[in-house]
PDB file of C-alpha atoms in Angstrom:
ATOM      1  CA  MET A 183     113.459  30.728 171.955  1.00  0.00           C
ATOM      2  CA  LYS A 184     116.422  30.582 174.296  1.00  0.00           C
ATOM      3  CA  LYS A 185     116.930  33.263 176.939  1.00  0.00           C
ATOM      4  CA  LEU A 186     117.002  36.591 175.147  1.00  0.00           C
ATOM      5  CA  ARG A 187     120.454  38.048 174.576  1.00  0.00           C
ATOM      6  CA  PHE A 188     121.266  41.519 173.303  1.00  0.00           C
ATOM      7  CA  THR A 189     124.956  41.848 174.157  1.00  0.00           C
ATOM      8  CA  GLY A 190     128.213  40.079 173.374  1.00  0.00           C
ATOM      9  CA  HIS A 191     129.127  41.740 170.074  1.00  0.00           C
ATOM     10  CA  GLU A 192     131.031  44.561 171.808  1.00  0.00           C
ATOM     11  CA  THR A 193     129.052  47.076 169.660  1.00  0.00           C
ATOM     12  CA  PHE A 194     130.562  45.723 166.401  1.00  0.00           C
ATOM     13  CA  HIS A 195     128.501  44.305 163.539  1.00  0.00           C
ATOM     14  CA  CYS A 196     129.973  41.277 161.761  1.00  0.00           C
ATOM     15  CA  ARG A 197     132.346  42.204 158.958  1.00  0.00           C
ATOM     16  CA  HIS A 198     132.397  40.216 155.727  1.00  0.00           C
ATOM     17  CA  PHE A 199     135.855  38.721 156.362  1.00  0.00           C
ATOM     18  CA  TRP A 200     135.543  38.019 160.085  1.00  0.00           C
ATOM     19  CA  LEU A 201     134.029  34.540 159.835  1.00  0.00           C
ATOM     20  CA  LYS A 202     136.805  33.202 157.617  1.00  0.00           C
ATOM     21  CA  LYS A 203     139.434  34.919 159.762  1.00  0.00           C
ATOM     22  CA  GLY A 204     137.893  33.487 162.916  1.00  0.00           C
ATOM     23  CA  PHE A 205     137.495  30.022 161.380  1.00  0.00           C
ATOM     24  CA  ASP A 206     141.193  29.882 160.437  1.00  0.00           C
ATOM     25  CA  PHE A 207     142.143  31.154 163.889  1.00  0.00           C
ATOM     26  CA  THR A 208     140.038  28.480 165.591  1.00  0.00           C
ATOM     27  CA  ILE A 209     141.082  25.570 163.408  1.00  0.00           C
ATOM     28  CA  GLN A 210     144.694  26.267 164.379  1.00  0.00           C
ATOM     29  CA  ASN A 211     143.724  25.581 168.019  1.00  0.00           C
ATOM     30  CA  ASN A 212     143.800  29.243 169.029  1.00  0.00           C
ATOM     31  CA  THR A 213     141.372  30.806 171.511  1.00  0.00           C
ATOM     32  CA  ILE A 214     140.549  34.406 172.363  1.00  0.00           C
ATOM     33  CA  SER A 215     142.071  33.908 175.801  1.00  0.00           C
ATOM     34  CA  ASP A 216     145.514  33.444 174.211  1.00  0.00           C
ATOM     35  CA  GLN A 217     147.837  36.335 174.939  1.00  0.00           C
ATOM     36  CA  ASP A 218     148.642  36.776 171.248  1.00  0.00           C
ATOM     37  CA  ALA A 219     145.040  36.584 170.005  1.00  0.00           C
ATOM     38  CA  VAL A 220     145.038  40.310 169.198  1.00  0.00           C
ATOM     39  CA  VAL A 221     148.173  39.913 167.076  1.00  0.00           C
ATOM     40  CA  LYS A 222     147.011  36.771 165.269  1.00  0.00           C
ATOM     41  CA  LEU A 223     143.599  38.209 164.414  1.00  0.00           C
ATOM     42  CA  GLY A 224     144.998  41.645 163.612  1.00  0.00           C
ATOM     43  CA  VAL A 225     142.274  43.561 165.452  1.00  0.00           C
ATOM     44  CA  GLY A 226     141.782  45.281 168.795  1.00  0.00           C
ATOM     45  CA  LYS A 227     140.888  43.467 172.016  1.00  0.00           C
ATOM     46  CA  ASN A 228     137.188  44.338 171.855  1.00  0.00           C
ATOM     47  CA  MET A 229     137.013  43.201 168.239  1.00  0.00           C
ATOM     48  CA  VAL A 230     138.573  39.873 169.230  1.00  0.00           C
ATOM     49  CA  ALA A 231     135.698  39.332 171.654  1.00  0.00           C
ATOM     50  CA  SER A 232     133.231  40.413 168.975  1.00  0.00           C
ATOM     51  CA  ILE A 233     134.623  37.950 166.428  1.00  0.00           C
ATOM     52  CA  ASP A 234     134.335  35.206 169.033  1.00  0.00           C
ATOM     53  CA  PHE A 235     130.680  36.127 169.604  1.00  0.00           C
ATOM     54  CA  TRP A 236     129.824  36.119 165.897  1.00  0.00           C
ATOM     55  CA  LEU A 237     131.575  32.795 165.323  1.00  0.00           C
ATOM     56  CA  LYS A 238     129.200  31.225 167.847  1.00  0.00           C
ATOM     57  CA  ALA A 239     126.166  33.176 166.662  1.00  0.00           C
ATOM     58  CA  PHE A 240     126.674  31.858 163.112  1.00  0.00           C
ATOM     59  CA  TYR A 241     127.564  28.380 164.420  1.00  0.00           C
ATOM     60  CA  ILE A 242     131.041  28.539 162.927  1.00  0.00           C
ATOM     61  CA  LYS A 243     132.271  27.111 166.211  1.00  0.00           C
ATOM     62  CA  ASN A 244     130.579  25.612 169.254  1.00  0.00           C
ATOM     63  CA  GLU A 245     130.831  26.457 172.935  1.00  0.00           C
ATOM     64  CA  GLN A 246     133.866  24.154 173.219  1.00  0.00           C
ATOM     65  CA  ASP A 247     135.770  26.328 170.713  1.00  0.00           C
ATOM     66  CA  GLU A 248     135.594  23.594 168.058  1.00  0.00           C
ATOM     67  CA  THR A 249     134.771  24.364 164.450  1.00  0.00           C
ATOM     68  CA  THR A 250     131.483  22.818 163.330  1.00  0.00           C
ATOM     69  CA  SER A 251     130.876  20.489 160.386  1.00  0.00           C
ATOM     70  CA  PHE A 252     128.846  23.308 158.842  1.00  0.00           C
ATOM     71  CA  SER A 253     131.771  25.748 158.989  1.00  0.00           C
ATOM     72  CA  GLN A 254     134.173  23.101 157.667  1.00  0.00           C
ATOM     73  CA  PHE A 255     131.836  22.613 154.724  1.00  0.00           C
ATOM     74  CA  ILE A 256     132.012  26.314 153.844  1.00  0.00           C
ATOM     75  CA  PHE A 257     135.335  27.715 155.072  1.00  0.00           C
ATOM     76  CA  ASN A 258     137.935  24.922 154.952  1.00  0.00           C
ATOM     77  CA  ASP A 259     140.798  25.889 152.619  1.00  0.00           C
ATOM     78  CA  VAL A 260     141.210  22.327 151.333  1.00  0.00           C
ATOM     79  CA  ASP A 261     137.674  21.413 150.343  1.00  0.00           C
ATOM     80  CA  GLY A 262     135.438  24.220 151.637  1.00  0.00           C
ATOM     81  CA  LEU A 263     132.906  25.279 149.026  1.00  0.00           C
ATOM     82  CA  ASP A 264     132.956  29.056 149.531  1.00  0.00           C
ATOM     83  CA  PRO A 265     135.641  30.099 152.036  1.00  0.00           C
ATOM     84  CA  PHE A 266     135.705  33.732 150.885  1.00  0.00           C
ATOM     85  CA  LEU A 267     131.930  34.182 150.557  1.00  0.00           C
ATOM     86  CA  GLU A 268     131.966  34.746 146.820  1.00  0.00           C
ATOM     87  CA  TYR A 269     128.442  33.426 146.236  1.00  0.00           C
ATOM     88  CA  GLU A 270     125.274  35.147 147.375  1.00  0.00           C
ATOM     89  CA  GLY A 271     123.732  31.787 148.259  1.00  0.00           C
ATOM     90  CA  THR A 272     126.280  31.437 151.049  1.00  0.00           C
ATOM     91  CA  LEU A 273     125.146  34.742 152.535  1.00  0.00           C
ATOM     92  CA  TRP A 274     121.541  33.508 152.589  1.00  0.00           C
ATOM     93  CA  LEU A 275     122.760  30.315 154.200  1.00  0.00           C
ATOM     94  CA  LEU A 276     124.609  32.278 156.893  1.00  0.00           C
ATOM     95  CA  HIS A 277     121.554  34.483 157.425  1.00  0.00           C
ATOM     96  CA  TYR A 278     119.547  31.310 158.060  1.00  0.00           C
ATOM     97  CA  GLN A 279     122.194  30.036 160.485  1.00  0.00           C
ATOM     98  CA  LEU A 280     122.241  33.309 162.419  1.00  0.00           C
ATOM     99  CA  LEU A 281     118.504  33.202 163.005  1.00  0.00           C
ATOM    100  CA  LYS A 282     118.566  29.476 163.727  1.00  0.00           C
ATOM    101  CA  THR A 283     121.080  29.655 166.604  1.00  0.00           C
ATOM    102  CA  GLU A 284     119.062  32.439 168.312  1.00  0.00           C
ATOM    103  CA  MET A 285     122.233  33.504 170.100  1.00  0.00           C
ATOM    104  CA  ALA A 286     121.715  37.069 168.914  1.00  0.00           C
ATOM    105  CA  SER A 287     118.040  37.404 169.827  1.00  0.00           C
ATOM    106  CA  ILE A 288     117.162  40.545 167.895  1.00  0.00           C
ATOM    107  CA  TYR A 289     117.507  38.783 164.522  1.00  0.00           C
ATOM    108  CA  PRO A 290     114.861  36.031 164.922  1.00  0.00           C
ATOM    109  CA  LEU A 291     112.639  38.410 166.909  1.00  0.00           C
ATOM    110  CA  VAL A 292     112.525  40.976 164.114  1.00  0.00           C
ATOM    111  CA  PHE A 293     112.142  38.582 161.182  1.00  0.00           C
ATOM    112  CA  LYS A 294     109.699  36.162 162.784  1.00  0.00           C
ATOM    113  CA  ASP A 295     107.520  38.352 164.995  1.00  0.00           C
ATOM    114  CA  PHE A 296     108.114  42.083 165.224  1.00  0.00           C
ATOM    115  CA  ARG A 297     107.861  42.942 161.536  1.00  0.00           C
ATOM    116  CA  LYS A 298     104.439  41.237 161.332  1.00  0.00           C
ATOM    117  CA  GLN A 299     103.104  43.681 163.904  1.00  0.00           C
ATOM    118  CA  LYS A 300     103.935  46.714 161.764  1.00  0.00           C
ATOM    119  CA  ILE A 301     102.110  47.991 158.681  1.00  0.00           C
ATOM    120  CA  ASN A 302     104.098  46.979 155.575  1.00  0.00           C
ATOM    121  CA  SER A 303     106.850  45.740 157.926  1.00  0.00           C
ATOM    122  CA  GLN A 304     107.852  49.375 158.550  1.00  0.00           C
ATOM    123  CA  PHE A 305     109.329  50.456 161.866  1.00  0.00           C
ATOM    124  CA  THR A 306     111.420  53.039 163.648  1.00  0.00           C
ATOM    125  CA  SER A 307     114.286  52.360 166.015  1.00  0.00           C
ATOM    126  CA  GLN A 308     112.155  53.622 168.897  1.00  0.00           C
ATOM    127  CA  GLN A 309     109.351  51.202 168.054  1.00  0.00           C
ATOM    128  CA  LEU A 310     111.821  48.340 167.914  1.00  0.00           C
ATOM    129  CA  LEU A 311     113.298  49.398 171.244  1.00  0.00           C
ATOM    130  CA  LYS A 312     109.895  49.336 172.963  1.00  0.00           C
ATOM    131  CA  TYR A 313     109.133  45.939 171.445  1.00  0.00           C
ATOM    132  CA  LEU A 314     112.422  44.431 172.686  1.00  0.00           C
ATOM    133  CA  GLN A 315     111.824  45.812 176.175  1.00  0.00           C
ATOM    134  CA  LYS A 316     108.300  44.360 176.228  1.00  0.00           C
ATOM    135  CA  GLU A 317     109.422  40.951 174.940  1.00  0.00           C
ATOM    136  CA  GLU A 318     112.237  40.696 177.460  1.00  0.00           C
ATOM    137  CA  ARG A 319     109.890  41.449 180.333  1.00  0.00           C
ATOM    138  CA  ARG A 320     107.303  38.999 179.011  1.00  0.00           C
ATOM    139  CA  ARG A 321     109.692  36.124 178.352  1.00  0.00           C
ATOM    140  CA  SER A 322     112.175  36.365 181.199  1.00  0.00           C
ATOM    141  CA  GLY A 323     111.186  39.188 183.517  1.00  0.00           C
ATOM    142  CA  SER A 324     114.640  40.724 183.101  1.00  0.00           C
ATOM    143  CA  ASN A 325     115.633  44.135 181.781  1.00  0.00           C
ATOM    144  CA  THR A 326     118.651  44.787 179.595  1.00  0.00           C
ATOM    145  CA  SER A 327     119.702  48.417 179.876  1.00  0.00           C
ATOM    146  CA  GLU A 328     118.160  50.781 177.366  1.00  0.00           C
ATOM    147  CA  ASN A 329     121.590  51.819 176.095  1.00  0.00           C
ATOM    148  CA  SER A 330     122.522  48.179 175.433  1.00  0.00           C
ATOM    149  CA  LEU A 331     119.296  47.625 173.506  1.00  0.00           C
ATOM    150  CA  LYS A 332     119.847  50.788 171.469  1.00  0.00           C
ATOM    151  CA  THR A 333     123.339  49.566 170.612  1.00  0.00           C
ATOM    152  CA  ASP A 334     121.969  46.173 169.611  1.00  0.00           C
ATOM    153  CA  ILE A 335     119.478  47.863 167.294  1.00  0.00           C
ATOM    154  CA  LYS A 336     122.276  49.872 165.654  1.00  0.00           C
ATOM    155  CA  VAL A 337     124.317  46.707 165.142  1.00  0.00           C
ATOM    156  CA  PHE A 338     121.283  44.931 163.690  1.00  0.00           C
ATOM    157  CA  LEU A 339     120.566  47.734 161.219  1.00  0.00           C
ATOM    158  CA  ARG A 340     124.188  48.053 160.142  1.00  0.00           C
ATOM    159  CA  THR A 341     124.287  44.317 159.469  1.00  0.00           C
ATOM    160  CA  TYR A 342     121.688  44.683 156.688  1.00  0.00           C
ATOM    161  CA  PHE A 343     121.475  48.317 155.700  1.00  0.00           C
ATOM    162  CA  LEU A 344     124.057  50.638 154.155  1.00  0.00           C
ATOM    163  CA  ASP A 345     123.575  54.204 155.385  1.00  0.00           C
ATOM    164  CA  LYS A 346     125.575  56.280 152.949  1.00  0.00           C
ATOM    165  CA  ARG A 347     127.004  58.759 155.390  1.00  0.00           C
ATOM    166  CA  GLY A 348     130.524  58.846 154.043  1.00  0.00           C
ATOM    167  CA  GLY A 349     133.845  58.719 155.913  1.00  0.00           C
ATOM    168  CA  LYS A 350     135.088  55.875 158.108  1.00  0.00           C
ATOM    169  CA  ASP A 351     131.553  54.726 159.004  1.00  0.00           C
ATOM    170  CA  LEU A 352     130.813  54.126 155.337  1.00  0.00           C
ATOM    171  CA  GLU A 353     133.944  51.990 155.005  1.00  0.00           C
ATOM    172  CA  ASP A 354     132.849  49.906 158.001  1.00  0.00           C
ATOM    173  CA  ASP A 355     129.314  49.534 156.668  1.00  0.00           C
ATOM    174  CA  LEU A 356     130.524  48.426 153.241  1.00  0.00           C
ATOM    175  CA  SER A 357     132.164  45.462 154.971  1.00  0.00           C
ATOM    176  CA  SER A 358     128.901  44.445 156.673  1.00  0.00           C
ATOM    177  CA  ILE A 359     128.157  40.830 155.923  1.00  0.00           C
ATOM    178  CA  PHE A 360     124.545  41.125 154.713  1.00  0.00           C
ATOM    179  CA  ILE A 361     124.161  44.501 153.009  1.00  0.00           C
ATOM    180  CA  ASP A 362     123.932  42.780 149.594  1.00  0.00           C
ATOM    181  CA  LEU A 363     120.855  40.775 150.599  1.00  0.00           C
ATOM    182  CA  ASN A 364     118.606  43.837 150.242  1.00  0.00           C
ATOM    183  CA  LEU A 365     116.466  42.858 153.228  1.00  0.00           C
ATOM    184  CA  ILE A 366     116.126  46.237 154.944  1.00  0.00           C
ATOM    185  CA  ASP A 367     115.691  49.695 153.452  1.00  0.00           C
ATOM    186  CA  LYS A 368     115.242  53.181 154.845  1.00  0.00           C
ATOM    187  CA  ILE A 369     112.228  55.252 153.858  1.00  0.00           C
ATOM    188  CA  ASP A 370     112.256  59.044 153.676  1.00  0.00           C
ATOM    189  CA  ASN A 371     109.141  59.932 155.655  1.00  0.00           C
ATOM    190  CA  GLY A 372     110.088  63.551 156.226  1.00  0.00           C
ATOM    191  CA  SER A 373     110.790  63.100 159.932  1.00  0.00           C
ATOM    192  CA  SER A 374     114.033  63.221 161.866  1.00  0.00           C
ATOM    193  CA  GLU A 375     113.533  59.643 163.044  1.00  0.00           C
ATOM    194  CA  GLY A 376     114.465  57.086 160.411  1.00  0.00           C
ATOM    195  CA  LEU A 377     111.721  54.792 159.129  1.00  0.00           C
ATOM    196  CA  TYR A 378     112.971  51.355 158.119  1.00  0.00           C
ATOM    197  CA  GLN A 379     111.280  48.592 156.172  1.00  0.00           C
ATOM    198  CA  LEU A 380     111.980  44.885 156.221  1.00  0.00           C
ATOM    199  CA  LYS A 381     111.226  43.992 152.618  1.00  0.00           C
ATOM    200  CA  VAL A 382     109.044  40.903 152.252  1.00  0.00           C
ATOM    201  CA  THR A 383     109.017  39.688 148.635  1.00  0.00           C
ATOM    202  CA  GLU A 384     108.808  36.497 146.586  1.00  0.00           C
ATOM    203  CA  ARG A 385     112.598  36.119 147.015  1.00  0.00           C
ATOM    204  CA  GLU A 386     113.246  34.814 143.528  1.00  0.00           C
ATOM    205  CA  GLU A 387     116.938  35.516 144.116  1.00  0.00           C
ATOM    206  CA  ILE A 388     117.370  32.866 146.809  1.00  0.00           C
ATOM    207  CA  PRO A 389     118.735  29.636 145.281  1.00  0.00           C
ATOM    208  CA  VAL A 390     116.279  26.754 145.511  1.00  0.00           C
ATOM    209  CA  GLU A 391     118.956  24.549 147.098  1.00  0.00           C
ATOM    210  CA  ILE A 392     119.391  26.986 149.978  1.00  0.00           C
ATOM    211  CA  PHE A 393     115.647  26.865 150.610  1.00  0.00           C
ATOM    212  CA  LEU A 394     115.598  23.067 150.412  1.00  0.00           C
ATOM    213  CA  TYR A 395     118.603  22.785 152.738  1.00  0.00           C
ATOM    214  CA  ALA A 396     116.831  24.947 155.300  1.00  0.00           C
ATOM    215  CA  ILE A 397     113.697  22.790 155.045  1.00  0.00           C
ATOM    216  CA  LEU A 398     115.613  19.525 155.464  1.00  0.00           C
ATOM    217  CA  ASP A 399     117.652  20.997 158.319  1.00  0.00           C
ATOM    218  CA  THR A 400     114.637  22.391 160.173  1.00  0.00           C
ATOM    219  CA  PHE A 401     112.284  19.467 159.649  1.00  0.00           C
ATOM    220  CA  LYS A 402     114.779  16.648 160.141  1.00  0.00           C
ATOM    221  CA  GLY A 403     113.337  13.267 159.221  1.00  0.00           C
ATOM    222  CA  GLU A 404     109.789  14.551 158.723  1.00  0.00           C
ATOM    223  CA  VAL A 405     107.895  12.982 155.837  1.00  0.00           C
ATOM    224  CA  SER A 406     104.951  15.387 155.501  1.00  0.00           C
ATOM    225  CA  ILE A 407     105.575  19.051 156.255  1.00  0.00           C
ATOM    226  CA  PRO A 408     102.623  21.488 156.353  1.00  0.00           C
ATOM    227  CA  PHE A 409     102.940  24.572 154.168  1.00  0.00           C
ATOM    228  CA  ASP A 410     102.096  26.838 157.123  1.00  0.00           C
ATOM    229  CA  ALA A 411     104.956  25.339 159.147  1.00  0.00           C
ATOM    230  CA  ILE A 412     107.390  25.970 156.286  1.00  0.00           C
ATOM    231  CA  GLN A 413     106.156  29.571 156.034  1.00  0.00           C
ATOM    232  CA  GLU A 414     106.568  30.120 159.769  1.00  0.00           C
ATOM    233  CA  LYS A 415     109.977  28.505 160.164  1.00  0.00           C
ATOM    234  CA  ILE A 416     111.614  29.116 156.771  1.00  0.00           C
ATOM    235  CA  GLY A 417     109.627  31.670 154.789  1.00  0.00           C
ATOM    236  CA  ASP A 418     109.669  34.191 157.625  1.00  0.00           C
ATOM    237  CA  ILE A 419     113.417  33.794 158.101  1.00  0.00           C
ATOM    238  CA  PHE A 420     114.007  34.669 154.449  1.00  0.00           C
ATOM    239  CA  ALA A 421     111.361  37.431 154.392  1.00  0.00           C
ATOM    240  CA  CYS A 422     109.587  35.434 151.690  1.00  0.00           C
ATOM    241  CA  ASN A 423     105.852  35.906 151.200  1.00  0.00           C
ATOM    242  CA  ALA A 424     103.373  33.047 150.717  1.00  0.00           C
ATOM    243  CA  GLU A 425     103.310  33.448 146.933  1.00  0.00           C
ATOM    244  CA  GLY A 426     107.075  33.232 146.770  1.00  0.00           C
ATOM    245  CA  LEU A 427     107.123  30.175 149.000  1.00  0.00           C
ATOM    246  CA  GLU A 428     104.577  28.436 146.759  1.00  0.00           C
ATOM    247  CA  LEU A 429     106.822  29.112 143.762  1.00  0.00           C
ATOM    248  CA  LYS A 430     109.928  27.965 145.618  1.00  0.00           C
ATOM    249  CA  ILE A 431     108.278  24.696 146.666  1.00  0.00           C
ATOM    250  CA  ALA A 432     107.106  24.113 143.092  1.00  0.00           C
ATOM    251  CA  GLU A 433     110.678  24.638 141.896  1.00  0.00           C
ATOM    252  CA  ILE A 434     111.972  22.219 144.527  1.00  0.00           C
ATOM    253  CA  CYS A 435     109.510  19.537 143.396  1.00  0.00           C
ATOM    254  CA  ASP A 436     110.346  20.115 139.734  1.00  0.00           C
ATOM    255  CA  ARG A 437     114.080  19.754 140.347  1.00  0.00           C
ATOM    256  CA  TYR A 438     114.087  17.037 143.025  1.00  0.00           C
ATOM    257  CA  LYS A 439     111.779  14.094 142.440  1.00  0.00           C
ATOM    258  CA  PHE A 440     111.915  12.995 146.085  1.00  0.00           C
ATOM    259  CA  ALA A 441     109.862  16.105 146.918  1.00  0.00           C
ATOM    260  CA  VAL A 442     106.113  16.121 146.222  1.00  0.00           C
ATOM    261  CA  TYR A 443     103.693  18.967 146.983  1.00  0.00           C
ATOM    262  CA  LYS A 444     100.127  17.905 147.695  1.00  0.00           C
ATOM    263  CA  GLU A 445      96.890  19.504 148.787  1.00  0.00           C
ATOM    264  CA  ASP A 446      94.462  17.229 150.613  1.00  0.00           C
ATOM    265  CA  GLY A 447      91.264  18.567 152.126  1.00  0.00           C
ATOM    266  CA  GLY A 448      92.556  22.113 151.942  1.00  0.00           C
ATOM    267  CA  ARG A 449      95.808  21.197 153.708  1.00  0.00           C
ATOM    268  CA  LYS A 450      98.948  21.855 151.693  1.00  0.00           C
ATOM    269  CA  GLN A 451     101.934  19.655 152.490  1.00  0.00           C
ATOM    270  CA  LEU A 452     105.420  19.089 151.157  1.00  0.00           C
ATOM    271  CA  GLN A 453     106.226  15.382 151.226  1.00  0.00           C
ATOM    272  CA  ILE A 454     109.815  14.152 151.343  1.00  0.00           C
ATOM    273  CA  LYS A 455     110.428  10.618 150.119  1.00  0.00           C
ATOM    274  CA  GLY A 456     113.331   8.741 151.679  1.00  0.00           C
ATOM    275  CA  GLU A 457     116.231  10.014 153.750  1.00  0.00           C
ATOM    276  CA  GLN A 458     117.957  12.975 152.106  1.00  0.00           C
ATOM    277  CA  ASN A 459     121.434  14.387 152.728  1.00  0.00           C
ATOM    278  CA  LYS A 460     121.093  18.148 153.136  1.00  0.00           C
ATOM    279  CA  LEU A 461     124.794  18.748 152.460  1.00  0.00           C
ATOM    280  CA  ASN A 462     124.520  16.976 149.113  1.00  0.00           C
ATOM    281  CA  ILE A 463     121.803  19.470 148.233  1.00  0.00           C
ATOM    282  CA  LEU A 464     124.178  22.338 149.019  1.00  0.00           C
ATOM    283  CA  GLU A 465     126.905  20.736 146.911  1.00  0.00           C
ATOM    284  CA  ASN A 466     124.521  20.842 143.953  1.00  0.00           C
ATOM    285  CA  TYR A 467     124.283  24.609 144.377  1.00  0.00           C
ATOM    286  CA  TYR A 468     128.036  25.160 144.605  1.00  0.00           C
ATOM    287  CA  ASN A 469     128.796  22.818 141.709  1.00  0.00           C
ATOM    288  CA  ALA A 470     126.365  24.816 139.602  1.00  0.00           C
ATOM    289  CA  GLN A 471     128.199  28.034 140.518  1.00  0.00           C
ATOM    290  CA  VAL A 472     131.601  26.589 139.582  1.00  0.00           C
ATOM    291  CA  TYR A 473     130.385  25.355 136.200  1.00  0.00           C
ATOM    292  CA  ASN A 474     128.004  28.284 135.598  1.00  0.00           C
ATOM    293  CA  ILE A 475     124.966  26.031 135.453  1.00  0.00           C
ATOM    294  CA  ASN A 476     121.614  27.759 135.895  1.00  0.00           C
TER     295      ASN A 476
END
């Protein structure tokens, strides 16, 4: 993982419409340093900086303030396949991208490592805080301030979990980009400190093409991919258990004949025949949505 980073979002979680707004802003050759950036984006100065951070964290644009081919594929008004995030598959795709870039460190840390250390993937904010402090010391020897880490935890939770408090906070949370993915829940354990759970399931709801895209993107050019590697690099990202991953791979092989799942000497491997275009796989998903094909 890159150097751990827990700041940059200016205390704001990513709203559902920010990525499209930021994409359009960027494609028109605007930057956040422009004097009229606040006016063009229609938000406050701190939110402008936050949008800029999330655009990079989701790989909507690169460090040179250029939109990426990935973001063009999704958000372009002319031929983008889901510019207004109407399909749940796009949200799973963006979730994958967020963890892949590792620009916002808390996301891959929680999904890939921290939740495995807790019984039933249950944790409190205080437990997560101590874990982040320990990991930062172990990996880089640096110390982000406790207040900054606490803020990062709040932003993380609000990205995935809707706390029905009412008022303005509820309105903000309803616009959170990933609350519909049902990845994190809050458990009433009778204490004043909230107990959260990252829900690991078979993930039947994730489209098979999104899974296959993530595999092809992660294991570029590889012919034989071990099941354990897919679980570690893809299954964990999607909070998908081993049983669910087995089913997803079986579905991939049933639908795409270039994919073959084999077990040899106790080693399970997904074999990919020939060079495959991962974006063509995504187009299959979006075409199915347009024509209501299951």
